[in-house]
Amino acid sequence: MFKFVMGDDLRRIRLNADRTMEEVADKLGVSRVTIGKWENGIGRPDVNQFLELYGFCGRNIKLIYEEIFSIRDEFQIRDEDDKTKRASKRKKGKKRAKSGDKQKQ
């Protein structure tokens, strides 16, 4: 999860929305005890759980998603040799280019 979000932050987000631990737990598919542990700094929700909690408590996650989609779009238009891509993705692009060169000959 986001390392800078602490248990007290999770509690404040929930309380600000007038949500009970039980309501949040039911929405996320976890136990009330798990929510209590997160709020007390014992363990943390994963990123998807945090985003679901954040949205369920009436917070706007649109900006986060817009940023993610913007970055995704930037990566889709990058050159195949871009060093920010995973090695497996770069290799596939190079193999296609090489096999295409052989077919042209």
GROMACS .gro file of C-alpha atoms in nm:
model
  105
    1MET     CA    1   0.000   0.000   0.000
    2PHE     CA    2   0.097   0.361   0.003
    3LYS     CA    3   0.365   0.366   0.273
    4PHE     CA    4   0.278   0.721   0.377
    5VAL     CA    5  -0.083   0.628   0.471
    6MET     CA    6  -0.091   0.536   0.837
    7GLY     CA    7  -0.352   0.354   1.044
    8ASP     CA    8  -0.475   0.682   1.192
    9ASP     CA    9  -0.528   0.812   0.837
   10LEU     CA   10  -0.743   0.511   0.755
   11ARG     CA   11  -0.946   0.567   1.072
   12ARG     CA   12  -0.994   0.936   0.990
   13ILE     CA   13  -1.105   0.857   0.634
   14ARG     CA   14  -1.362   0.610   0.769
   15LEU     CA   15  -1.487   0.833   1.050
   16ASN     CA   16  -1.511   1.138   0.825
   17ALA     CA   17  -1.755   0.940   0.610
   18ASP     CA   18  -1.950   0.820   0.917
   19ARG     CA   19  -1.877   0.459   0.826
   20THR     CA   20  -1.846   0.182   1.082
   21MET     CA   21  -1.567  -0.071   1.082
   22GLU     CA   22  -1.829  -0.335   0.999
   23GLU     CA   23  -1.952  -0.144   0.692
   24VAL     CA   24  -1.600  -0.101   0.559
   25ALA     CA   25  -1.512  -0.463   0.634
   26ASP     CA   26  -1.822  -0.589   0.451
   27LYS     CA   27  -1.746  -0.370   0.149
   28LEU     CA   28  -1.384  -0.491   0.130
   29GLY     CA   29  -1.460  -0.855   0.207
   30VAL     CA   30  -1.246  -0.864   0.520
   31SER     CA   31  -1.325  -0.892   0.890
   32ARG     CA   32  -1.389  -0.607   1.131
   33VAL     CA   33  -1.082  -0.728   1.320
   34THR     CA   34  -0.871  -0.677   1.006
   35ILE     CA   35  -0.996  -0.319   0.972
   36GLY     CA   36  -0.912  -0.261   1.339
   37LYS     CA   37  -0.561  -0.396   1.289
   38TRP     CA   38  -0.502  -0.171   0.988
   39GLU     CA   39  -0.624   0.130   1.184
   40ASN     CA   40  -0.390   0.037   1.469
   41GLY     CA   41  -0.091   0.007   1.239
   42ILE     CA   42  -0.081  -0.373   1.232
   43GLY     CA   43  -0.069  -0.464   0.866
   44ARG     CA   44  -0.206  -0.261   0.578
   45PRO     CA   45  -0.460  -0.301   0.302
   46ASP     CA   46  -0.326  -0.371  -0.044
   47VAL     CA   47  -0.353  -0.097  -0.304
   48ASN     CA   48  -0.685  -0.219  -0.444
   49GLN     CA   49  -0.836  -0.248  -0.097
   50PHE     CA   50  -0.718   0.102  -0.012
   51LEU     CA   51  -0.869   0.247  -0.330
   52GLU     CA   52  -1.197   0.068  -0.263
   53LEU     CA   53  -1.202   0.194   0.097
   54TYR     CA   54  -1.118   0.546  -0.018
   55GLY     CA   55  -1.399   0.550  -0.273
   56PHE     CA   56  -1.649   0.382  -0.039
   57CYS     CA   57  -1.583   0.657   0.215
   58GLY     CA   58  -1.680   0.921  -0.039
   59ARG     CA   59  -1.334   1.033  -0.138
   60ASN     CA   60  -1.256   1.117  -0.501
   61ILE     CA   61  -1.028   0.858  -0.658
   62LYS     CA   62  -1.079   0.998  -1.006
   63LEU     CA   63  -0.751   1.193  -0.994
   64ILE     CA   64  -0.554   0.881  -0.906
   65TYR     CA   65  -0.710   0.685  -1.193
   66GLU     CA   66  -0.660   0.971  -1.438
   67GLU     CA   67  -0.290   0.980  -1.349
   68ILE     CA   68  -0.256   0.602  -1.389
   69PHE     CA   69  -0.430   0.606  -1.728
   70SER     CA   70  -0.221   0.901  -1.844
   71ILE     CA   71   0.099   0.715  -1.758
   72ARG     CA   72  -0.035   0.400  -1.927
   73ASP     CA   73  -0.104   0.596  -2.246
   74GLU     CA   74   0.248   0.742  -2.242
   75PHE     CA   75   0.401   0.395  -2.219
   76GLN     CA   76   0.188   0.259  -2.502
   77ILE     CA   77   0.331   0.512  -2.746
   78ARG     CA   78   0.695   0.462  -2.647
   79ASP     CA   79   0.949   0.307  -2.878
   80GLU     CA   80   1.004  -0.071  -2.844
   81ASP     CA   81   1.362  -0.010  -2.732
   82ASP     CA   82   1.257   0.216  -2.446
   83LYS     CA   83   1.453   0.122  -2.133
   84THR     CA   84   1.147   0.178  -1.910
   85LYS     CA   85   0.978  -0.132  -2.051
   86ARG     CA   86   1.031  -0.471  -1.896
   87ALA     CA   87   1.303  -0.672  -2.066
   88SER     CA   88   1.054  -0.937  -2.180
   89LYS     CA   89   0.848  -0.673  -2.362
   90ARG     CA   90   1.156  -0.522  -2.532
   91LYS     CA   91   1.274  -0.864  -2.653
   92LYS     CA   92   0.938  -0.945  -2.812
   93GLY     CA   93   0.949  -0.624  -3.011
   94LYS     CA   94   1.305  -0.693  -3.131
   95LYS     CA   95   1.220  -1.049  -3.234
   96ARG     CA   96   0.927  -0.926  -3.440
   97ALA     CA   97   1.146  -0.670  -3.611
   98LYS     CA   98   1.414  -0.930  -3.691
   99SER     CA   99   1.166  -1.185  -3.825
  100GLY     CA  100   1.008  -0.912  -4.037
  101ASP     CA  101   1.351  -0.826  -4.181
  102LYS     CA  102   1.411  -1.191  -4.276
  103GLN     CA  103   1.076  -1.216  -4.451
  104LYS     CA  104   1.154  -0.909  -4.663
  105GLN     CA  105   1.477  -1.068  -4.794
   0.00000   0.00000   0.00000
